[in-house]
CSV table of C-alpha atoms in Angstrom, one decimal:
chain,number,residue,atom,x,y,z
A,8,MET,CA,-1.0,0.9,13.0
A,9,ILE,CA,-0.7,-2.1,15.0
A,10,LEU,CA,-1.9,-2.0,18.7
A,11,ASN,CA,-2.4,-5.2,20.8
A,12,GLY,CA,-6.1,-5.9,20.4
A,13,GLY,CA,-8.8,-8.7,20.0
A,14,TYR,CA,-8.7,-11.2,17.2
A,15,LYS,CA,-11.7,-10.6,14.6
A,16,ILE,CA,-13.4,-13.3,12.5
A,17,LEU,CA,-13.3,-13.1,8.7
A,18,SER,CA,-16.6,-11.5,7.3
A,19,LEU,CA,-17.5,-12.6,3.8
A,20,VAL,CA,-19.3,-10.1,1.3
A,21,LYS,CA,-21.8,-12.0,-0.8
A,22,SER,CA,-22.8,-9.7,-3.4
A,23,PRO,CA,-24.1,-10.9,-6.7
A,24,LEU,CA,-25.3,-7.5,-7.8
A,25,PHE,CA,-21.7,-6.4,-8.5
A,26,GLY,CA,-20.4,-9.9,-9.3
A,27,ALA,CA,-17.7,-9.0,-6.9
A,28,VAL,CA,-15.4,-12.0,-6.4
A,29,CYS,CA,-11.7,-13.0,-5.9
A,30,LEU,CA,-9.3,-14.3,-8.6
A,31,ASP,CA,-10.8,-17.7,-7.9
A,32,GLY,CA,-14.5,-16.6,-7.6
A,33,SER,CA,-14.7,-16.6,-4.1
A,34,PRO,CA,-16.6,-13.6,-2.3
A,35,PRO,CA,-14.4,-10.7,-0.7
A,36,ALA,CA,-13.7,-10.7,2.7
A,37,TYR,CA,-12.8,-8.5,5.5
A,38,HIS,CA,-12.2,-8.2,9.6
A,39,TRP,CA,-14.2,-5.8,11.6
A,40,ASP,CA,-13.7,-4.6,15.1
A,41,ARG,CA,-16.8,-2.6,16.3
A,42,GLY,CA,-16.1,0.9,17.5
A,43,PHE,CA,-17.1,1.7,21.1
A,44,GLY,CA,-17.8,5.0,23.2
A,45,THR,CA,-16.6,8.0,21.5
A,46,GLY,CA,-15.3,6.0,18.6
A,47,ILE,CA,-18.5,4.7,17.7
A,48,ASN,CA,-18.9,6.7,14.4
A,49,SER,CA,-15.3,6.8,13.4
A,50,TRP,CA,-13.9,4.3,11.1
A,51,LEU,CA,-10.3,3.3,10.2
A,52,ILE,CA,-10.1,1.1,6.8
A,53,GLN,CA,-6.9,-0.8,6.2
A,54,LEU,CA,-6.4,-2.2,2.6
A,55,GLU,CA,-4.4,-5.2,2.7
A,56,GLY,CA,-1.1,-5.4,0.6
A,57,GLY,CA,0.6,-8.1,-1.1
A,58,GLY,CA,1.6,-7.1,-4.6
A,59,TRP,CA,0.3,-7.8,-7.9
A,60,CYS,CA,-0.3,-10.2,-10.5
A,61,ASN,CA,0.2,-9.0,-14.0
A,62,ASN,CA,-0.7,-11.7,-16.5
A,63,VAL,CA,-2.4,-15.0,-16.5
A,64,THR,CA,0.2,-17.3,-15.3
A,65,SER,CA,1.2,-15.0,-12.2
A,66,CYS,CA,-2.6,-14.6,-11.5
A,67,LEU,CA,-3.1,-18.5,-11.5
A,68,VAL,CA,-0.4,-19.0,-9.0
A,69,ARG,CA,-1.8,-16.2,-6.8
A,70,LYS,CA,-5.4,-17.7,-7.2
A,71,ASN,CA,-4.3,-20.6,-4.9
A,72,THR,CA,-3.3,-18.3,-2.1
A,73,HIS,CA,-4.8,-16.0,0.5
A,74,LEU,CA,-4.1,-13.4,-2.0
A,75,GLY,CA,-6.4,-14.5,-4.6
A,76,SER,CA,-9.1,-16.6,-2.6
A,77,SER,CA,-11.1,-15.9,0.6
A,78,ASN,CA,-11.4,-19.7,1.0
A,79,ARG,CA,-7.7,-19.9,2.1
A,80,MET,CA,-7.6,-16.5,4.2
A,81,VAL,CA,-6.7,-16.9,7.7
A,82,LYS,CA,-9.9,-16.6,9.7
A,83,LEU,CA,-8.6,-14.9,12.8
A,84,ILE,CA,-6.2,-11.6,12.8
A,85,PRO,CA,-5.0,-9.1,15.4
A,86,PHE,CA,-6.2,-5.5,14.9
A,87,SER,CA,-4.7,-2.1,14.7
A,88,ASP,CA,-4.6,1.2,16.3
A,89,PHE,CA,-7.5,3.8,16.9
A,90,TYR,CA,-8.4,1.6,19.7
A,91,ASP,CA,-12.2,2.7,20.1
A,92,TRP,CA,-12.9,3.2,16.5
A,93,ASN,CA,-14.5,0.9,14.1
A,94,ARG,CA,-11.3,-1.0,12.5
A,95,VAL,CA,-11.8,-2.8,9.3
A,96,LYS,CA,-9.1,-4.8,7.6
A,97,VAL,CA,-10.1,-5.5,3.9
A,98,ARG,CA,-8.6,-8.4,2.8
A,99,TYR,CA,-6.5,-8.4,-0.7
A,100,CYS,CA,-7.6,-11.1,-3.3
A,101,ASP,CA,-7.9,-9.5,-6.7
A,102,GLY,CA,-4.2,-8.6,-7.5
A,103,SER,CA,-4.8,-5.1,-9.0
A,104,SER,CA,-4.8,-3.2,-5.8
A,105,PHE,CA,-8.9,-2.9,-6.0
A,106,THR,CA,-8.8,-1.5,-9.6
A,107,GLY,CA,-9.7,-4.5,-12.1
A,108,ASP,CA,-12.9,-4.9,-13.8
A,109,VAL,CA,-13.1,-7.6,-16.6
A,110,ALA,CA,-16.8,-8.9,-16.9
A,111,SER,CA,-16.0,-12.0,-18.9
A,112,VAL,CA,-14.3,-15.1,-17.1
A,113,ASN,CA,-12.1,-17.6,-19.3
A,114,PRO,CA,-13.8,-21.1,-18.8
A,115,VAL,CA,-10.1,-22.5,-18.8
A,116,THR,CA,-8.6,-20.5,-16.1
A,117,ASN,CA,-11.4,-19.4,-14.2
A,118,LEU,CA,-9.5,-16.1,-13.3
A,119,HIS,CA,-11.9,-13.3,-12.1
A,120,PHE,CA,-10.4,-9.9,-12.6
A,121,ARG,CA,-13.0,-7.7,-10.4
A,122,GLY,CA,-10.9,-5.8,-7.9
A,123,ALA,CA,-13.0,-2.6,-8.4
A,124,ARG,CA,-16.1,-4.2,-7.9
A,125,VAL,CA,-14.6,-6.0,-4.8
A,126,TRP,CA,-13.7,-2.8,-3.4
A,127,LEU,CA,-17.5,-1.3,-4.1
A,128,ALA,CA,-19.1,-4.4,-2.6
A,129,VAL,CA,-16.9,-4.0,0.6
A,130,MET,CA,-17.8,-0.3,0.9
A,131,GLU,CA,-21.4,-0.8,0.3
A,132,ASP,CA,-21.6,-3.6,3.2
A,133,LEU,CA,-19.8,-1.3,5.5
A,134,LEU,CA,-22.1,1.7,4.7
A,135,ALA,CA,-25.0,-0.4,5.4
A,136,LYS,CA,-23.5,-1.4,8.8
A,137,GLY,CA,-23.2,1.9,9.9
A,138,MET,CA,-20.1,3.8,8.2
A,139,ILE,CA,-23.1,5.9,6.5
A,140,ASN,CA,-23.2,7.6,10.0
A,141,ALA,CA,-19.3,8.3,10.0
A,142,GLU,CA,-18.0,11.2,11.7
A,143,ASN,CA,-14.3,10.6,11.0
A,144,ALA,CA,-12.7,8.0,8.7
A,145,VAL,CA,-9.2,7.1,7.3
A,146,LEU,CA,-8.5,5.1,4.5
A,147,SER,CA,-4.9,3.6,4.9
A,148,GLY,CA,-3.1,0.6,3.5
A,149,CYS,CA,0.5,-0.7,3.2
A,150,SER,CA,2.4,-1.6,-0.1
A,151,ALA,CA,0.2,-2.5,-2.7
A,152,GLY,CA,-2.8,-1.6,-0.1
A,153,GLY,CA,-0.9,1.9,0.4
A,154,LEU,CA,-1.1,2.4,-3.5
A,155,ALA,CA,-4.8,1.6,-3.0
A,156,SER,CA,-5.4,3.9,-0.4
A,157,ILE,CA,-4.1,6.7,-3.0
A,158,LEU,CA,-5.9,5.4,-6.0
A,159,HIS,CA,-9.4,5.0,-4.1
A,160,CYS,CA,-8.9,8.1,-1.7
A,161,ASP,CA,-11.4,10.4,-3.1
A,162,SER,CA,-13.9,7.8,-4.3
A,163,PHE,CA,-13.9,7.0,-0.6
A,164,ARG,CA,-14.6,10.4,0.6
A,165,ALA,CA,-17.2,10.5,-2.0
A,166,LEU,CA,-19.2,7.6,-0.5
A,167,LEU,CA,-19.2,9.3,2.9
A,168,PRO,CA,-21.7,12.2,3.9
A,169,MET,CA,-20.8,15.8,3.7
A,170,GLY,CA,-19.4,16.6,6.9
A,171,THR,CA,-17.4,13.5,7.7
A,172,LYS,CA,-13.6,14.3,8.2
A,173,VAL,CA,-11.9,12.1,5.9
A,174,LYS,CA,-8.2,11.6,5.4
A,175,CYS,CA,-6.0,8.8,3.6
A,176,ILE,CA,-2.7,7.1,4.7
A,177,SER,CA,-0.4,5.5,2.2
A,178,ASP,CA,2.3,3.4,3.7
A,179,ALA,CA,5.0,2.2,1.4
A,180,GLY,CA,2.9,2.7,-1.4
A,181,TYR,CA,4.5,5.5,-3.2
A,182,PHE,CA,6.1,3.4,-6.0
A,183,ILE,CA,8.0,5.1,-8.6
A,184,ASN,CA,8.8,4.7,-12.3
A,185,ALA,CA,12.6,4.1,-12.2
A,186,LYS,CA,14.9,2.5,-14.4
A,187,ASP,CA,16.7,-1.0,-13.3
A,188,VAL,CA,20.1,-1.5,-13.0
A,189,SER,CA,20.4,-3.0,-16.5
A,190,GLY,CA,18.7,0.3,-17.8
A,191,GLY,CA,15.8,-1.3,-18.6
A,192,HIS,CA,12.0,-0.4,-17.3
A,193,TYR,CA,11.0,-3.7,-15.4
A,194,ILE,CA,8.4,-2.0,-13.2
A,195,GLN,CA,7.1,0.1,-16.0
A,196,THR,CA,6.4,-2.8,-18.1
A,197,PHE,CA,4.8,-4.9,-15.1
A,198,PHE,CA,2.4,-2.3,-14.6
A,199,ASP,CA,1.6,-1.7,-18.2
A,200,GLN,CA,1.0,-5.5,-18.2
A,201,LEU,CA,-1.0,-5.4,-14.8
A,202,VAL,CA,-3.6,-2.6,-15.9
A,203,ALA,CA,-4.1,-4.6,-19.4
A,204,THR,CA,-4.8,-7.9,-17.8
A,205,HIS,CA,-7.1,-6.6,-15.1
A,206,GLY,CA,-8.6,-4.0,-17.3
A,207,SER,CA,-8.1,-1.4,-14.9
A,208,SER,CA,-8.0,1.6,-17.0
A,209,LYS,CA,-11.6,2.5,-16.5
A,210,ASN,CA,-10.9,2.6,-12.6
A,211,LEU,CA,-7.8,5.0,-12.9
A,212,LEU,CA,-8.1,8.6,-12.6
A,213,PRO,CA,-9.7,10.2,-15.6
A,214,SER,CA,-7.6,13.2,-15.3
A,215,CYS,CA,-4.6,11.2,-15.5
A,216,ILE,CA,-5.7,8.6,-18.3
A,217,SER,CA,-6.5,11.6,-20.4
A,218,ARG,CA,-3.0,12.8,-20.5
A,219,ILE,CA,-0.8,9.8,-20.6
A,220,ARG,CA,-1.1,6.0,-21.1
A,221,PRO,CA,-3.0,3.9,-18.3
A,222,GLY,CA,-0.1,2.0,-17.0
A,223,LEU,CA,1.8,5.0,-16.0
A,224,CYS,CA,-1.6,6.4,-14.1
A,225,PHE,CA,-0.5,3.4,-11.5
A,226,PHE,CA,2.5,5.4,-10.4
A,227,PRO,CA,1.6,7.9,-7.7
A,228,GLN,CA,4.0,10.4,-9.1
A,229,TYR,CA,1.7,11.1,-12.2
A,230,MET,CA,-1.6,11.0,-10.6
A,231,ALA,CA,-1.4,11.7,-6.6
A,232,GLN,CA,-1.2,15.5,-7.3
A,233,GLN,CA,-4.6,15.4,-8.5
A,234,ILE,CA,-6.2,13.7,-5.3
A,235,GLN,CA,-8.1,16.3,-3.5
A,236,THR,CA,-8.5,14.5,-0.2
A,237,PRO,CA,-6.0,15.1,2.6
A,238,LEU,CA,-3.3,12.5,2.0
A,239,PHE,CA,-0.2,11.4,4.3
A,240,ILE,CA,2.5,9.6,2.6
A,241,ILE,CA,4.8,7.3,5.0
A,242,ASN,CA,7.6,5.9,3.0
A,243,ALA,CA,11.5,4.7,3.3
A,244,ALA,CA,13.4,6.6,0.8
A,245,TYR,CA,15.4,3.2,0.4
A,246,ASP,CA,12.1,1.2,0.4
A,247,SER,CA,13.5,-2.5,0.4
A,248,TRP,CA,10.8,-3.7,-1.9
A,249,GLN,CA,11.4,-1.2,-4.4
A,250,ILE,CA,15.2,-1.7,-4.3
A,251,ARG,CA,14.5,-5.6,-4.7
A,252,ASN,CA,12.2,-5.2,-7.5
A,253,VAL,CA,12.1,-1.8,-9.2
A,254,LEU,CA,15.7,-0.7,-8.9
A,255,ALA,CA,17.5,-4.2,-9.0
A,256,PRO,CA,14.8,-7.0,-10.1
A,257,VAL,CA,16.3,-10.4,-10.8
A,258,ILE,CA,15.5,-10.1,-14.3
A,259,ALA,CA,18.2,-7.1,-14.3
A,260,ASP,CA,20.6,-9.0,-12.3
A,261,PRO,CA,21.1,-12.3,-13.9
A,262,HIS,CA,24.5,-13.0,-12.2
A,263,GLY,CA,23.2,-12.1,-8.8
A,264,PHE,CA,25.6,-9.2,-8.1
A,265,TRP,CA,22.8,-7.4,-6.0
A,266,GLU,CA,21.7,-10.6,-4.1
A,267,SER,CA,23.6,-10.1,-1.0
A,268,CYS,CA,22.8,-6.5,-1.1
A,269,LYS,CA,19.3,-6.7,-1.3
A,270,LEU,CA,19.2,-9.2,1.7
A,271,ASP,CA,21.0,-6.9,4.0
A,272,ILE,CA,21.8,-3.1,3.4
A,273,LYS,CA,25.1,-3.7,5.5
A,274,ASN,CA,26.3,-6.2,2.8
A,275,CYS,CA,26.1,-3.2,-0.1
A,276,LEU,CA,29.3,-2.3,-1.7
A,277,PRO,CA,30.2,1.3,-2.1
A,278,SER,CA,29.3,1.1,-5.8
A,279,GLN,CA,25.8,-0.3,-4.8
A,280,ILE,CA,25.3,2.4,-2.2
A,281,LYS,CA,26.0,5.2,-4.7
A,282,THR,CA,23.3,3.5,-6.9
A,283,MET,CA,20.8,3.4,-4.1
A,284,GLN,CA,21.6,7.0,-3.4
A,285,ASP,CA,20.9,7.9,-6.7
A,286,PHE,CA,17.3,5.8,-6.5
A,287,ARG,CA,16.9,8.0,-3.4
A,288,LEU,CA,17.3,11.3,-5.1
A,289,GLN,CA,14.7,10.1,-8.1
A,290,PHE,CA,12.2,8.9,-5.3
A,291,LEU,CA,12.3,12.4,-3.8
A,292,ALA,CA,12.1,13.9,-7.2
A,293,ALA,CA,8.7,11.7,-7.9
A,294,LEU,CA,7.5,12.4,-4.6
A,295,LEU,CA,8.1,16.3,-4.7
A,296,ARG,CA,5.8,16.2,-7.8
A,297,ILE,CA,2.6,16.0,-5.4
A,298,GLY,CA,3.1,19.8,-4.8
A,299,LYS,CA,3.0,21.6,-1.6
A,300,SER,CA,0.0,21.5,0.1
A,301,SER,CA,-0.7,22.0,4.2
A,302,SER,CA,-3.5,19.1,3.9
A,303,ARG,CA,-0.6,16.6,2.9
A,304,GLY,CA,1.8,15.1,5.4
A,305,MET,CA,5.1,13.3,4.7
A,306,PHE,CA,7.1,11.1,6.8
A,307,ILE,CA,9.9,9.9,4.5
A,308,ASP,CA,12.8,8.0,6.7
A,309,SER,CA,16.1,6.9,5.5
A,310,CYS,CA,15.6,3.1,6.6
A,311,TYR,CA,15.9,0.2,4.6
A,312,ALA,CA,12.3,-0.7,5.3
A,313,HIS,CA,8.8,-1.7,3.7
A,314,CYS,CA,5.8,-1.2,5.5
A,315,GLN,CA,6.3,0.9,8.8
A,316,THR,CA,2.8,1.1,10.2
A,317,GLU,CA,2.0,-2.6,10.9
A,318,MET,CA,4.1,-3.2,13.7
A,319,GLN,CA,4.1,-1.5,16.9
A,320,GLU,CA,8.0,-1.4,17.1
A,321,LEU,CA,8.0,0.7,14.1
A,322,TRP,CA,4.7,2.7,14.7
A,323,HIS,CA,5.0,3.9,18.2
A,324,MET,CA,7.4,2.5,20.9
A,325,SER,CA,10.3,4.1,22.5
A,326,ASP,CA,12.8,2.9,20.1
A,327,SER,CA,10.6,3.3,16.7
A,328,PRO,CA,12.2,5.2,13.9
A,329,LEU,CA,12.0,8.7,14.5
A,330,LEU,CA,12.0,12.3,12.2
A,331,ASN,CA,12.5,15.7,13.9
A,332,LYS,CA,12.5,13.2,17.4
A,333,THR,CA,8.8,12.4,16.4
A,334,THR,CA,7.4,8.7,16.0
A,335,ILE,CA,5.1,7.8,12.7
A,336,ALA,CA,2.2,7.5,15.0
A,337,LYS,CA,2.5,11.1,16.6
A,338,ALA,CA,3.3,12.3,13.3
A,339,VAL,CA,0.2,10.9,11.7
A,340,GLY,CA,-2.1,11.8,14.9
A,341,ASP,CA,-1.1,15.4,14.8
A,342,TRP,CA,-1.7,15.5,11.1
A,343,PHE,CA,-5.1,13.9,11.4
A,344,TYR,CA,-6.4,16.0,14.2
A,345,ASP,CA,-5.1,19.5,12.7
A,346,ARG,CA,-2.6,19.7,15.7
A,347,ASN,CA,0.6,20.0,13.5
A,348,PRO,CA,1.1,19.5,10.0
A,349,PHE,CA,4.2,17.3,9.5
A,350,GLN,CA,6.2,17.1,6.4
A,351,ARG,CA,9.6,15.9,6.8
A,352,ILE,CA,12.3,14.2,4.8
A,353,ASP,CA,15.2,12.3,6.2
A,354,CYS,CA,19.0,12.9,5.5
A,355,ALA,CA,20.6,10.3,3.3
A,356,TYR,CA,21.7,6.7,4.5
A,357,PRO,CA,23.1,5.8,6.9
A,358,CYS,CA,22.4,9.3,8.9
A,359,ASN,CA,19.2,7.9,11.1
A,360,PRO,CA,20.3,5.8,13.9
A,361,THR,CA,16.9,5.2,15.0
A,362,CYS,CA,16.1,2.8,11.8
A,363,HIS,CA,15.1,-0.5,11.8
A,364,ASN,CA,16.7,-1.9,8.8
A,365,ARG,CA,15.1,-4.7,7.1
A,366,VAL,CA,17.1,-7.9,6.8
A,367,TYR,CA,16.0,-10.8,4.7
A,368,ASP,CA,16.2,-14.5,4.5
A,369,PRO,CA,17.9,-16.0,1.7
A,370,GLN,CA,15.4,-17.2,-0.9
A,371,PRO,CA,15.6,-20.5,-2.4
A,372,HIS,CA,14.1,-19.2,-5.6
A,373,HIS,CA,14.7,-16.2,-7.5
A,374,TYR,CA,11.1,-14.6,-7.5
A,375,PRO,CA,10.1,-11.0,-6.6
A,376,ASP,CA,8.6,-10.7,-3.0
A,377,LEU,CA,5.1,-9.8,-4.4
């Protein structure tokens, strides 16, 4: 949802009432571009992505980056679409998609697992600054922020007045529980550890954790059907992050057989393409578990990509990815304003010539691109 716009200064949220802090204990932060004209009472909330940390070791590394500390965040950023709306970019600094809540702080590591409190503190701050009067509101996000927009969708709607038109958009946030190429369950184990480390279970959907273990409730396929608020899913069926970190993580590929393929899908061998086609079918099966509803939208293309709403080239340009001759921007706009429901799933790779397939630079160290 990028549109060339002004650069907005970082706003810090100081909320001792909630004890809401980043991993390193610094205050939460967001950028806010004020609405004007007809958009003065419309709000677009975008949750920043950036993966997760699943244990003390990875959270300590993250603590010293902009994804764990507001002290290390860039103070100015460009802003997004909905040009006359209030546009808020909530910075991500907790490593749990805003779900963690552990009261105690280990004095040795000084790690704070307070993502859910960060979410609440930012929302309370924005409500006090005018969001309580919202007529339209969209909660969106990409990657870990896209997952957070699903996890917090109904609670976001509950914060706003009864008459507010509220919808949620998840971009590249539909992570699936799939086996990796070694037959292991890397991502499932990772999410189990994440939920345990951050104490996230109390902030996951009660209707989900009452049925299955909390770590599984981090996967949209097990809980998105229970979301009552209208939801639009934007995802590549060959999501490049999931191919790199769910299907073929380094731990499952110790000899680097998948290394070149993960950097550029054009490098993939026929056998690897076959494995990725099978992954696409698993993804679609997991996606369709959310059920049919006219309130839900889908834009599922066959690109090798991750996050397609944060660049104008992918969102709404003459050469943007198309489904049914429609850009992501038009599909989302028609869905939000109830002009036309959009639920499209692309044919299999390499059928879509409008795709912008991601090409990665070789990495000197074998770490997941979290």
